[in-house]
Amino acid sequence: MTTEKLELFEVFIRSKRGLDHKHVGSLHAEDHAQALEYARDCYTRRSEGVSIWVMKSNDICASQEDDAESFYDPSDDKPYRHATYYVLPDPVNNM
Amino acid sequence: MTPEEQNFMRKINAEEKIEPKDWMPDAYRKNVTRQMSQHAHSEVIGMQPEGNWITRAPSLRRKVVLLSKVQDEAGHGLYLYSACETLGISRAEMIEALQKGTAKYASIFNYPTLTWGDVGAIGWLVDGAAIVNQVSLQRTSYGPYARGMIRICKEESFHQRQGYEALLVLAQGSPEQKQMAQDSLNRFYWPALMMFGPHDSESAHSAKSMEWKIKRETNDDLRQKFIDQTVPQIEFLGLEHPDPAIKWNEERGHYDHGDIDWEEFYSVINGNGHCNRQRIEHHVAAHEEGAWVRDAITAYNDKKNANKIKNVA
Ligand SMILES: [Fe+2]
Ligand SMILES: [Fe+2]
Ligand SMILES: [Fe+2]
C-alpha cells in the first residue's frame, strides 16, 4: 500500500475532560472517519484520551517561524500589558 | 431520569466538564448560553466608559495602558462569544438580543465616567469584582466557559493593578486630586458590590445554576470576599470607606457591611441608569459603521469561490 494517494491528517487528543485538545501527531488516511479510527489505534492505545479531533493538514493555515519577528515584535515594547509592570507596595501587592 | 440525564448528572457530580457535543438538558444549555452571552456583552459594552478617557488620559503612559486594557476587553468579548457559539447560538443572534435589550450586560457599565479618577476606580473595583467572580467561574461545569475564564483571569490582573496604581497617585497628590479619588471611590463602590447580583434569596437563576455547577459560589459569598479584600486597599489609599457601617466581625471572620440600595440596582437594570440608552445606541452605531467591512469580506469570499468553480470547470 502506498500512502501517496492518502491525505495527511493532524491528530488532537483531549487527555481528560475539561482540558484542551492537544496536538499529538499526524497520520495518513482515506477520509475523516478512517483518520479517526487510525488515530484511536495509533495514539490512544493506553487510553490516553477521552476525545479525538482529526483535521486535514492542508486545512491548517500556519504562521511561519521566519515571520516571527514582524508577527510578534509589536508586543516587545508593551511591558505594561503584564501585571508585574505595576509596582505596588507590599500591603496591597496581592491583587 | 432518562439514561442521558443520569449520565449528565454523573459528570456534574464527579466534577467533570460538559463539552459542546455532550448531551445536556435544554435548560442547562439555555442557562449557560444566557450567562455566557451576558458575560460577553459586558466585556464589550464595558469598553465604552473607559474608552471615553483614552483621548484624555493624563499622560502618554496612561494612554497606552488604558488602550491596552480596553483592547483586552474586546478580546475577552471575543473569547466568550466564541465559547458561547459552541452551544448552538449564532453571533448575530447574540448581538441582536443585546441591541434589542432582551439580553443584559453588567449594570455597572451604565454609570458614567465623569473624571480620570473613575478610570482608576473601574480598573481597581470593577475589574476587581469581576476577577473575584471569574476566578470562581474557572471551575464552572461547561468546559469552553471554564477554559475561557482561565485565559481571561491571566489577563485581568494587570487591569486591576493599573487602576489601583492610578488611584494611588491621585490619593497621594494634591488635596484636589485626593478628593477626586475619594469621589470616584464613593460613586463606584456600591455599584461594584451590585455586580455580584441580588441576594441569594432573591436570585432567580441561582439554585439551578449551583446544582448544575454553572455557578460555584453564591452571589453573597462572592460579594463578601470582595468586601473583605477591598477594606485594606481603601485604608492604604488613605481614603474614607464609603460604607459607614463597615466593621470587622471577629466571630464571622468577615466584615459586616451596610445595606445595598437594591432599588437603584433594579432601576438601572431596567433601563433607568445614566447611560443605558447611550451605551446601546453607541453599540448599534459602531455595528452599523462596521457593516461595510463584513460586506467586503462576504463579497471577497463569494468572488474567490466563484473563481474556484470556474477553474474546476
Ligand atoms: Fe475582561
Ligand atoms: Fe478587565
Ligand atoms: Fe470580565
PDB file of C-alpha atoms in Angstrom, chain A residues 16-17, chain B residues 6-18 213 216:
ATOM      1  CA  LYS A  16      -9.062  14.439  30.305  1.00  0.00           C
ATOM      2  CA  ARG A  17     -12.468  16.040  30.295  1.00  0.00           C
TER       3      ARG A  17
ATOM      4  CA  GLN B   6     -28.277  10.278  34.517  1.00  0.00           C
ATOM      5  CA  ASN B   7     -25.043  10.368  32.581  1.00  0.00           C
ATOM      6  CA  PHE B   8     -25.132  14.175  32.535  1.00  0.00           C
ATOM      7  CA  MET B   9     -25.662  14.377  36.291  1.00  0.00           C
ATOM      8  CA  ARG B  10     -22.965  11.787  36.892  1.00  0.00           C
ATOM      9  CA  LYS B  11     -20.465  14.029  35.102  1.00  0.00           C
ATOM     10  CA  ILE B  12     -21.634  17.090  37.025  1.00  0.00           C
ATOM     11  CA  ASN B  13     -21.370  15.297  40.350  1.00  0.00           C
ATOM     12  CA  ALA B  14     -17.946  13.885  39.508  1.00  0.00           C
ATOM     13  CA  GLU B  15     -16.672  17.435  38.734  1.00  0.00           C
ATOM     14  CA  GLU B  16     -16.253  16.516  35.082  1.00  0.00           C
ATOM     15  CA  LYS B  17     -16.757  19.193  32.459  1.00  0.00           C
ATOM     16  CA  ILE B  18     -19.612  19.215  29.991  1.00  0.00           C
ATOM     17  CA  LYS B 213     -22.264  23.860  38.905  1.00  0.00           C
ATOM     18  CA  ARG B 216     -19.721  27.638  42.014  1.00  0.00           C
TER      19      ARG B 216
END
